[in-house]
Coordinates of C-alpha atoms and ligand atoms in Angstrom, one line a residue:
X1 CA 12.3 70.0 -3.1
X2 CA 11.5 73.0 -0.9
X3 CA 12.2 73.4 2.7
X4 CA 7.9 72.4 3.4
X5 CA 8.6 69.3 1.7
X6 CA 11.7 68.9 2.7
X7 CA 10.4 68.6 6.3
X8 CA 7.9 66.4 5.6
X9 CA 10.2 63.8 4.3
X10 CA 12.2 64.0 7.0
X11 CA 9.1 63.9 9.7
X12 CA 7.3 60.9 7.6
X13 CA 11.3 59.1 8.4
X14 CA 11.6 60.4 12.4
X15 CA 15.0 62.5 11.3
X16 CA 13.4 65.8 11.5
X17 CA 16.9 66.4 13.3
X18 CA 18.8 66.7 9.7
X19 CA 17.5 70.4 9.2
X20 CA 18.4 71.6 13.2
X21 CA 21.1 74.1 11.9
X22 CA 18.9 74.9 8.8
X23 CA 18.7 78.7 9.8
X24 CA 21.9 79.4 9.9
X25 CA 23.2 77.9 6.9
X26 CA 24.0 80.1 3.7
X27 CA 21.7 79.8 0.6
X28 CA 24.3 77.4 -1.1
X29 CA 24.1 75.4 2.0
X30 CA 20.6 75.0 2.4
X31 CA 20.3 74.1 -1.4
X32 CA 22.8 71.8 -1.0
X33 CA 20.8 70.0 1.8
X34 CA 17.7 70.3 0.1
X35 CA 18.8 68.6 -2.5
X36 CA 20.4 65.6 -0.3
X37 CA 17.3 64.9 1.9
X38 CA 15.3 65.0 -1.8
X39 CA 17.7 62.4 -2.8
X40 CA 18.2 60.3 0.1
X41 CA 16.3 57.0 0.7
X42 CA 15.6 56.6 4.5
X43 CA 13.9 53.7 4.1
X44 CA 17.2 51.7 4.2
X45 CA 17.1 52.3 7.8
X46 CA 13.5 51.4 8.7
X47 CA 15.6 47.9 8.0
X48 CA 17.0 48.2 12.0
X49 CA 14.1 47.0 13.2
X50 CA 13.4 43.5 10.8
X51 CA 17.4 42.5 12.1
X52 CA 16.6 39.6 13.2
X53 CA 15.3 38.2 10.0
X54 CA 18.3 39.3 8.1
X55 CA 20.4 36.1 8.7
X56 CA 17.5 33.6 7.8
X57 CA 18.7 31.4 5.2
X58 CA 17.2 28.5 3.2
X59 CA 18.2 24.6 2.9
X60 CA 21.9 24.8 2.5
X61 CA 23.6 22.0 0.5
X62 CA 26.5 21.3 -1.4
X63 CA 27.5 23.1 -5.1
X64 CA 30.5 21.1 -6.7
X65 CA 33.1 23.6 -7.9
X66 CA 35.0 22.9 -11.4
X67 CA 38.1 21.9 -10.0
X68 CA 41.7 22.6 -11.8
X69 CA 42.0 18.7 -12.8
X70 CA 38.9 19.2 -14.6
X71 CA 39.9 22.6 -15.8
X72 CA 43.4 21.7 -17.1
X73 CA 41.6 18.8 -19.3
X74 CA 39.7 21.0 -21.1
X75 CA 41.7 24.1 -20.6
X76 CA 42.6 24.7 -24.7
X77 CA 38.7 24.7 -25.4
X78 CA 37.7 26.5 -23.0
X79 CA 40.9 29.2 -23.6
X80 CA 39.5 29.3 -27.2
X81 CA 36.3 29.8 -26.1
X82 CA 36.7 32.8 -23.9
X83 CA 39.5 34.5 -26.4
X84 CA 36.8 34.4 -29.2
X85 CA 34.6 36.2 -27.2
X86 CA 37.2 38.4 -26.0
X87 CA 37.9 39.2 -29.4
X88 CA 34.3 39.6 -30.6
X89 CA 33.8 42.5 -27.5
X90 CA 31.6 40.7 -26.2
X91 CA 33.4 40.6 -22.7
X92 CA 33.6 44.1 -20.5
X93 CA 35.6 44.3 -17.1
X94 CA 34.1 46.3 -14.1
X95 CA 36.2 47.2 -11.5
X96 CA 34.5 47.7 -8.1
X97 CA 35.9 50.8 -6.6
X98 CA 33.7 52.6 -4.7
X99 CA 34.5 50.8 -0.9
X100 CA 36.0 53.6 1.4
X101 CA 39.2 50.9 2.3
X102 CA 38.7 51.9 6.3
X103 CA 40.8 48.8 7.2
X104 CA 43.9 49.7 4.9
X105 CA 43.3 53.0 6.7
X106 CA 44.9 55.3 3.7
X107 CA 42.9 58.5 3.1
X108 CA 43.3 58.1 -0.5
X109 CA 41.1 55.8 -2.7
X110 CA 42.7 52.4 -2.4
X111 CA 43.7 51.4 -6.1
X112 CA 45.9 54.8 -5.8
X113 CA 48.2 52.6 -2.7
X114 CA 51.5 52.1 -3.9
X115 CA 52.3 48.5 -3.4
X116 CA 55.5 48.8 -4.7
X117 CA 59.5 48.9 -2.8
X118 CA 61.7 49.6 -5.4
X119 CA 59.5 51.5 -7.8
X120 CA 56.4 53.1 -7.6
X121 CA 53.6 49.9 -8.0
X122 CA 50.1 51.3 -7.8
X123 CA 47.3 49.0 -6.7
X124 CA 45.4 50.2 -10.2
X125 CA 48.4 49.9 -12.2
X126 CA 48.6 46.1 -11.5
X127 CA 45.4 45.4 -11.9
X128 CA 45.2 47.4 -15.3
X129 CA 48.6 44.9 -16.2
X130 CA 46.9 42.6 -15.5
X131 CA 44.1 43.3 -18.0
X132 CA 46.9 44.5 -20.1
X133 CA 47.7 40.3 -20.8
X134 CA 44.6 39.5 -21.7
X135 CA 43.9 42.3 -24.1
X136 CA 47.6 42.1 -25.8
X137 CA 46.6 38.3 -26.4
X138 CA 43.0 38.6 -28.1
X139 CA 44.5 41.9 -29.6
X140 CA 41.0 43.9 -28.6
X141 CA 40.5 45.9 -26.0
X142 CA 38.2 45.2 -23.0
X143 CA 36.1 47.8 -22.1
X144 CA 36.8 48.9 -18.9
X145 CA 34.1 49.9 -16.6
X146 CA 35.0 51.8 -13.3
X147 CA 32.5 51.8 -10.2
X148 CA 33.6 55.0 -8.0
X149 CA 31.5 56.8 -5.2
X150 CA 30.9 59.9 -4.4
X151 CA 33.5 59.9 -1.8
X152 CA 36.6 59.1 -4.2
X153 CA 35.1 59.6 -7.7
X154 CA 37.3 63.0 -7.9
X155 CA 40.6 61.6 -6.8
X156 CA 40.1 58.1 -8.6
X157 CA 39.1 59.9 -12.0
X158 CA 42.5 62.4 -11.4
X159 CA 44.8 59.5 -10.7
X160 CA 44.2 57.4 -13.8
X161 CA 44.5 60.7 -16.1
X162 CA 47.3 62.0 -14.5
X163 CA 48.6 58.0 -14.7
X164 CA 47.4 58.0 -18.5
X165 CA 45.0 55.1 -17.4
X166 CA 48.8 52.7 -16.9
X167 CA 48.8 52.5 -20.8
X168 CA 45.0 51.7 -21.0
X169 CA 43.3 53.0 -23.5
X170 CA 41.1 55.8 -22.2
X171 CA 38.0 55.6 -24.8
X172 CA 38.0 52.2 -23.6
X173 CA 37.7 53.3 -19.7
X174 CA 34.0 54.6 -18.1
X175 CA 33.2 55.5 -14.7
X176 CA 30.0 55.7 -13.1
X177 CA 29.3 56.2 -9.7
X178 CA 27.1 54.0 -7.3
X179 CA 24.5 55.1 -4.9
X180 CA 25.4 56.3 -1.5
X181 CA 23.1 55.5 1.8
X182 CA 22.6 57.8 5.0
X183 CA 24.3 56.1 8.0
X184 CA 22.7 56.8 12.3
X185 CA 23.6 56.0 15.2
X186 CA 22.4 52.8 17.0
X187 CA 19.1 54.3 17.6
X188 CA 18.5 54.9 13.7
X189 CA 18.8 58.5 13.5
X190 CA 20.9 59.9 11.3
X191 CA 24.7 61.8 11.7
X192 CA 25.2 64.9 10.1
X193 CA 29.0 65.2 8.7
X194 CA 28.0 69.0 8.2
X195 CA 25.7 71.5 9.2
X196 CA 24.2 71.1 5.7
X197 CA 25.0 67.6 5.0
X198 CA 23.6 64.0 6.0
X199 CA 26.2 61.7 6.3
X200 CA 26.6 59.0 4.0
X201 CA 28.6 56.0 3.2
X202 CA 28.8 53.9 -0.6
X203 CA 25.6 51.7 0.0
X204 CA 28.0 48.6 -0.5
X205 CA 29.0 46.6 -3.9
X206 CA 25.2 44.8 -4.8
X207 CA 24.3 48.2 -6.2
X208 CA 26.9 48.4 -8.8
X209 CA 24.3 46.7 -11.7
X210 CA 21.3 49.5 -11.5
X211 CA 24.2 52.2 -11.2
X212 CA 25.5 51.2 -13.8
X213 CA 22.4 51.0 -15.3
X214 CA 21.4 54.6 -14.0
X215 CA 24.3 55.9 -16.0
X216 CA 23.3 54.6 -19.1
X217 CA 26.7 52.7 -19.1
X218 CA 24.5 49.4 -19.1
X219 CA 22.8 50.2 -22.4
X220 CA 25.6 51.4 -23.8
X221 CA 27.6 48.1 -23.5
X222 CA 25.0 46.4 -24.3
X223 CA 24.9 48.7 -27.7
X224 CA 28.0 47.9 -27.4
X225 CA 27.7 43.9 -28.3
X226 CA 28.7 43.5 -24.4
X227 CA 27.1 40.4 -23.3
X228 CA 29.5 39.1 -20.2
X229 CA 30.9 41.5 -17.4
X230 CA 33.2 40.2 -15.5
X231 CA 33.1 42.0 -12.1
X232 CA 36.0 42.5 -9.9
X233 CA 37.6 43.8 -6.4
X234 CA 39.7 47.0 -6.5
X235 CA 41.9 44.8 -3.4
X236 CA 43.1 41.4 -5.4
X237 CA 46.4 42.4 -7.3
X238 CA 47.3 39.2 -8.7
X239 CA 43.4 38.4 -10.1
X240 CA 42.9 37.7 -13.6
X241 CA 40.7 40.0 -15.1
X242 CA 38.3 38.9 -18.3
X243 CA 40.3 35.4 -18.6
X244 CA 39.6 33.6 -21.1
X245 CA 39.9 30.0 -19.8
X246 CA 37.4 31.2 -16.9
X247 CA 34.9 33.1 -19.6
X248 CA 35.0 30.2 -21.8
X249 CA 34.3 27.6 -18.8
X250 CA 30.9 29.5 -18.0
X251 CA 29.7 30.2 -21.5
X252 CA 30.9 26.1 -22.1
X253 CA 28.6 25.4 -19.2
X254 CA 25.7 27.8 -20.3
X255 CA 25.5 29.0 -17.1
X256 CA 24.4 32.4 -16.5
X257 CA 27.3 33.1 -14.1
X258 CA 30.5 32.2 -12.8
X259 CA 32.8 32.6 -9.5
X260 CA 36.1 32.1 -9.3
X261 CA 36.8 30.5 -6.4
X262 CA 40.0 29.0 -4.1
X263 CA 40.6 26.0 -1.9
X264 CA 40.0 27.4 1.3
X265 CA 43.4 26.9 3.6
X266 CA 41.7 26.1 6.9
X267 CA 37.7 24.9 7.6
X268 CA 37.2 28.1 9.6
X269 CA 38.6 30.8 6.9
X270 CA 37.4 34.1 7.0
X271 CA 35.8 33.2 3.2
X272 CA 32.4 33.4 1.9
X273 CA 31.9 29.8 0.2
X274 CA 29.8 28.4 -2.6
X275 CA 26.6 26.3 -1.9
X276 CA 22.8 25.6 -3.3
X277 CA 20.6 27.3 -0.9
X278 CA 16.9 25.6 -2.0
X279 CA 18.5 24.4 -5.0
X280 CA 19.5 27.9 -6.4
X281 CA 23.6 28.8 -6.3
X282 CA 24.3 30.7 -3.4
X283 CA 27.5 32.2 -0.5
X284 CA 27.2 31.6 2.5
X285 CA 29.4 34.0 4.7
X286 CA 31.8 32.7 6.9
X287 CA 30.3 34.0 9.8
X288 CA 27.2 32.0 9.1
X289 CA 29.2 28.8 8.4
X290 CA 27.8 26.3 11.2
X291 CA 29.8 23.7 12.8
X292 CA 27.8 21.4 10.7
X293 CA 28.8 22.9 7.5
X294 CA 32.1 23.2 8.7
X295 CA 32.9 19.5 9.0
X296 CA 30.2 18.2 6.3
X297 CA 31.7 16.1 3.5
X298 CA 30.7 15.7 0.3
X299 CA 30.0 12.3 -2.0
X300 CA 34.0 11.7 -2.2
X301 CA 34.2 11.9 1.3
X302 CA 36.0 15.8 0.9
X303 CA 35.1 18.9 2.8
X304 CA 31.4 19.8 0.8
X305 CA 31.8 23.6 1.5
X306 CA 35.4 24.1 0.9
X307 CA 35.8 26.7 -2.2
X308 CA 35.4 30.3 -1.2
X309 CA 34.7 33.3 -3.4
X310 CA 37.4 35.7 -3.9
X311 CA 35.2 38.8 -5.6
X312 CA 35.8 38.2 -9.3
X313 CA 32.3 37.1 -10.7
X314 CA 31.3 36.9 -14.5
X315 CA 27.7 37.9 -15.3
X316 CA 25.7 37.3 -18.4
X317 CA 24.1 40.5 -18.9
X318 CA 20.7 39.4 -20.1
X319 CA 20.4 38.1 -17.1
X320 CA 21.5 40.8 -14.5
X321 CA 18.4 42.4 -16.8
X322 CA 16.4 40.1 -15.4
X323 CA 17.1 40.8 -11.9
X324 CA 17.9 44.7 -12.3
X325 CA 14.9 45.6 -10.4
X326 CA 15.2 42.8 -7.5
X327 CA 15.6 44.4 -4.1
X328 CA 18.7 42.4 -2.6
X329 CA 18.6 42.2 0.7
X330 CA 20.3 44.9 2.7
X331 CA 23.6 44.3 5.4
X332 CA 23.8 46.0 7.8
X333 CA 27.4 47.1 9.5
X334 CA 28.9 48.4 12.5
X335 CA 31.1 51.6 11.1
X336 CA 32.9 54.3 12.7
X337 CA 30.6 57.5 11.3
X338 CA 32.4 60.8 11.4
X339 CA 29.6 63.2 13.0
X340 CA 28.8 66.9 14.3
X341 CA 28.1 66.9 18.3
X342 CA 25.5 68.4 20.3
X343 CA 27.5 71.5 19.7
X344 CA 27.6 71.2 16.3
X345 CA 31.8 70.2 16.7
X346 CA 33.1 67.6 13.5
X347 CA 33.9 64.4 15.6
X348 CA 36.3 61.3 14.2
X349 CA 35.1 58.6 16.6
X350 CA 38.0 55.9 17.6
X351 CA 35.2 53.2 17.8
X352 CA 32.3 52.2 16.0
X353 CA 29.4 54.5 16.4
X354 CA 26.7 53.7 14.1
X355 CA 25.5 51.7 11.2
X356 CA 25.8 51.8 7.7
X357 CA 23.7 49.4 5.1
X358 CA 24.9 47.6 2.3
X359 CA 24.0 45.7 -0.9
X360 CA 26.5 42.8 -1.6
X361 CA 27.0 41.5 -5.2
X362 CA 27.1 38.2 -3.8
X363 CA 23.7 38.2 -3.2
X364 CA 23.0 38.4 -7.0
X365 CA 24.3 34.8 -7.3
X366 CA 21.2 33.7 -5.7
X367 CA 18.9 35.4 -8.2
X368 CA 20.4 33.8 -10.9
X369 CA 19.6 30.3 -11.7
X370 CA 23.0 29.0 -12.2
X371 CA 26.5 30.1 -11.4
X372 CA 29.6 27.8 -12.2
X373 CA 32.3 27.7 -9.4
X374 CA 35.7 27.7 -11.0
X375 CA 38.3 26.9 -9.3
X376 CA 41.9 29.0 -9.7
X377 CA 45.1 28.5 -7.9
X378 CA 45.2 30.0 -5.0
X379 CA 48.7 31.3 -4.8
X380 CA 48.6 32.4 -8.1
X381 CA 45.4 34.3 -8.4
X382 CA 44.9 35.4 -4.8
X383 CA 46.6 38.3 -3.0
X384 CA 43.4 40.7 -1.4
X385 CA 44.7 43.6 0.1
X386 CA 42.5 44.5 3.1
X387 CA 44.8 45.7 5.5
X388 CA 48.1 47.2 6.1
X389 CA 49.8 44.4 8.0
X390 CA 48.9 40.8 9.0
X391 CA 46.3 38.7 6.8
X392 CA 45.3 39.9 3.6
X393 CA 47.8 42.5 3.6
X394 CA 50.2 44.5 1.8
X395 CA 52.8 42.3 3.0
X396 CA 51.1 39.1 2.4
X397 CA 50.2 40.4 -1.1
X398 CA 53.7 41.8 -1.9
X399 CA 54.9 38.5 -0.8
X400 CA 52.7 36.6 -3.1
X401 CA 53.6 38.9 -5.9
X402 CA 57.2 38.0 -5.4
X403 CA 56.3 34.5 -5.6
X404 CA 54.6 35.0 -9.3
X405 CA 57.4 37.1 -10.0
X406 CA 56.0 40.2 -10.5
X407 CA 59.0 43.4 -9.8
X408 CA 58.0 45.6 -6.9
Ligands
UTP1 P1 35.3 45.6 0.9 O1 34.3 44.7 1.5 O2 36.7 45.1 1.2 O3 35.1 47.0 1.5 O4 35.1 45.8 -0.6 P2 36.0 48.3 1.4 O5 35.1 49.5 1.6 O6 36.8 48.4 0.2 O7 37.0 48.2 2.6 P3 36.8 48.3 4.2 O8 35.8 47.2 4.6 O9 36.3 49.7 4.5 O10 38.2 48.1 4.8 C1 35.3 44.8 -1.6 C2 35.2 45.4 -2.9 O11 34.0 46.1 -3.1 C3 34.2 47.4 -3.4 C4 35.5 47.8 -2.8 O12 36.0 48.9 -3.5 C5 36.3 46.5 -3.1 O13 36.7 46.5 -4.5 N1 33.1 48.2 -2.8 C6 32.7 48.0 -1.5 C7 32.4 49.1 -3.6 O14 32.7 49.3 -4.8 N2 31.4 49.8 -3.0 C8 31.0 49.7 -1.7 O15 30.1 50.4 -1.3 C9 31.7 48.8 -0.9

C-alpha cells in the first residue's frame, strides 16, 4: 500500500489523523505504518454507533447442565470414552493466551507469573502439569496449540523454550497468533502508540478459530486426525485440560460442544451462565442477568440459571468449520489506551480513555446447535487468576491449590 492509498483508506474511515507525523518519520517508519493501516480493519469501530443494539438478546430459558450425580454414574464410560480418543489423537488442547492481563497488572505475559512461595511455580508450568496427567495416562501426547498476540508472542515463545516447554514435548507445541484491532478514543478516532504506529489491542478470544485457521494450524490438525479442541484460559491453574471424563461426556452426548461449568456460589456472581436463547445453547453474561433470571427456578424447583462457564470449552472441529466465516458479534470495552498527545508526548493514562473491541469465544456456543454443560467441582477445578489480590486472585488461587494439594 502506498502513501495515496494509504490516505484513502484512512479518509474512507475519518482517521486521516493516523498519518499527521508522516513527514517526519524515517523510511522504516513510514513502511512500517504503511503496512499497519494496509492491515488494519477500521470497520470494527464504525460498531460505536449501532451500541445500543449490541445487548439485544433473544428468548432466554433454561439449559439443564449434566450434573456430577449424573456424571459419577456414568463416569467409567464416559472416562473410557474420552481416553480412547485421547489415545487415537484425536483430541488437541488450545491455550488462550493472547489477553494483555491489565487487571493482574504484571508487564509480562501472564502464564510467565510465578504463582509459587517456596519454589518457583509458573502459571504455564501448571497448566502444562496439568496436561501432563492426562497425557501420561492415555500415554499419547496432546497436541498443544498456543494462541499469543502480537503484544507477548516474543516473550511467551522465549519463556517456554528457555522453560523447555515444563517437560512438554516441543514438536507437540504450535503457536499462532490472533488478530489485533485499532483502539480510539470515545469519539472513534484512533490513538497512535507511536509516531508510526496505530495503536492496537488483541481483538479479544472469539477470534482464536479463523487465526488459527489463518495459520494453517487448523488444517494441519485436522491432517492431523484432530477432531475435538478443547479450548482453554491461560488464568485457571487448577483446570483440567483434554479430560477425558468431560471429552467422553460430549462425544457420549453427540453434541457438537461442551462447557464445563461450576455451581455458582451466590445468585449475583460475577459468572457468565448457561441458557437456550431461541432454543439454541447460549451465555448470558452476568451483567445481563435480570432480576428475573436471577431468582427463576427450574422444573425441580432449583435456581434455572445457576451453572456458569469457567473458559474451558471443547469444540467439534467440523463444526467450528461450519461457523469459521460467521461474524460474531463484536464487544466493545472501556480500556486504558496508552497514546501520543497533541505534542506528540507517549501518555500512560491512570483511567480509562478509550475503547477497544472484542470477539468472545462464548459467542460461538450460540452458533452451534448443541453444547453439553458439564458440571465439575468447583473447588477442585476452579482457581481463575484475574487479579493480584481479592477475588479471583493469586491468593484465592494459591489458596485453592493448597487445598488440592498441589506444592507452591
Ligand atoms: P480475560 O477476559 O481475563 O482478559 O481473558 P485478559 O486480557 O487476559 O485480562 P484483563 O481483562 O486485561 O485483566 C480470558 C482468557 O482469554 C484470553 C486470555 O489470555 C485469557 O486466557 N484472551 C483474552 C486472548 O487470548 N485474547 C484476547 O484478546 C483476550
Amino acid at each position: 500500500m502506498d502513501y495515496k492509498q494509504a490516505l484513502e483508506k484512512l479518509t474512507a474511515a475519518g482517521q486521516e489523523h493516523a498519518m499527521q507525523y508522516y513527514e517526519e518519520l524515517t523510511k522504516e517508519q513510514q513502511e512500517l505504518l504503511l503496512a499497519q493501516i494496509d492491515a488494519t480493519d477500521f470497520s470494527v469501530i464504525s460498531s460505536l454507533k449501532d451500541r445500543k443494539e449490541e445487548n439485544v438478546r433473544g428468548m432466554i430459558t433454561p439449559l439443564a447442565a449434566m450434573q456430577r450425580a449424573q456424571i459419577c454414574e456414568r463416569e467409567e464410560e464416559f472416562h473410557a470414552i474420552g481416553l480412547d480418543a485421547v489415545k487415537k489423537g484425536k483430541v488437541g488442547a488450545v491455550l488462550l493466551a493472547g489477553g494483555m492481563g491489565t487487571r493482574l497488572g504484571s508487564d509480562n505475559p501472564k502464564g510467565m507469573y510465578n504463582i509459587g512461595l517456596t519454589k518457583e511455580v509458573y502459571i504455564f508450568q501448571r497448566l502444562i502439569e496439568n496436561l501432563m496427567d492426562v497425557v501420561k495416562e492415555a500415554d499419547a501426547w496432546v497436541p498443544l496449540y498456543v494462541m499469543t498476540s502480537d503484544k507477548n508472542h516474543e516473550a511467551t515463545v522465549g519463556f517456554l523454550r528457555e522453560h523447555d516447554f515444563f517437560g512438554y514435548r516441543e514438536e507437540y507445541v504450535t503457536f499462532f497468533m490472533q488478530e489485533m484491532a485499532p483502539a480510539c478514543d470515545y469519539q472513534g478516532k484512533v490513538y497512535l502508540e507511536e509516531k508510526w504506529k496505530i495503536s492496537t489491542s488483541p481483538n479479544g478470544n472469539g477470534g482464536w478459530y479463523s487465526s488459527m485457521y489463518k495459520w494453517g494450524v487448523a488444517k494441519k490438525a485436522m491432517e492431523d486426525g484432530v477432531e475435538w479442541l478443547n479450548v482453554f484460559a491461560v488464568d485457571n491453574v487448577l483446570q483440567r485440560i483434554a479430560d477425558p471424563c468431560f471429552v467422553g461426556a460430549v462425544i457420549s452426548n453427540q453434541c457438537a460442544a461442551g462447557a464445563k461449568v461450576v455451581r455458582k456460589c451466590a445468585p449475583d456472581e460475577k459468572i457468565g451462565v448457561m441458557c437456550l436463547e431461541d432454543g439454541r445453547p447460549s451465555i448470558v453474561e452476568y451483567y445481563e442477568l435480570t432480576e428475573e433470571l436471577m431468582n427463576a427456578k427450574d422444573e425441580n424447583g432449583d435456581p434455572a440459571y445457576y451453572f456458569g462457564v469457567i473458559l474451558n470449552y471443547l469444540f467439534r472441529v467440523a463444526d467450528l468449520e461450519k461457523i469459521r466465516e460467521k461474524n460474531l458479534p463484536l464487544h466493545i470495552v472501556e480500556k486504558k489506551i496508552p497514546y501520543l498527545d497533541a505534542e506528540g508526548r507517549k501518555v500512560k493514562p491512570e483511567a480509562p480513555n478509550g475503547y477497544k473491541f472484542e470477539q468472545l469465544v462464548l459467542d460461538m456456543i450460540y452458533e452451534l446447535d448443541s453444547c453439553l454443560p458439564f458440571e465439575v467441582v468447583r473447588n477442585k477445578e476452579f482457581a481463575p487468576i484475574k487479579n493480584a489480590t481479592g477475588i479471583d486472585s493469586v491468593e484465592s488461587a494459591r489458596e485453592l491449590c493448597k487445598e488440592n494439594g498441589i506444592e507452591l
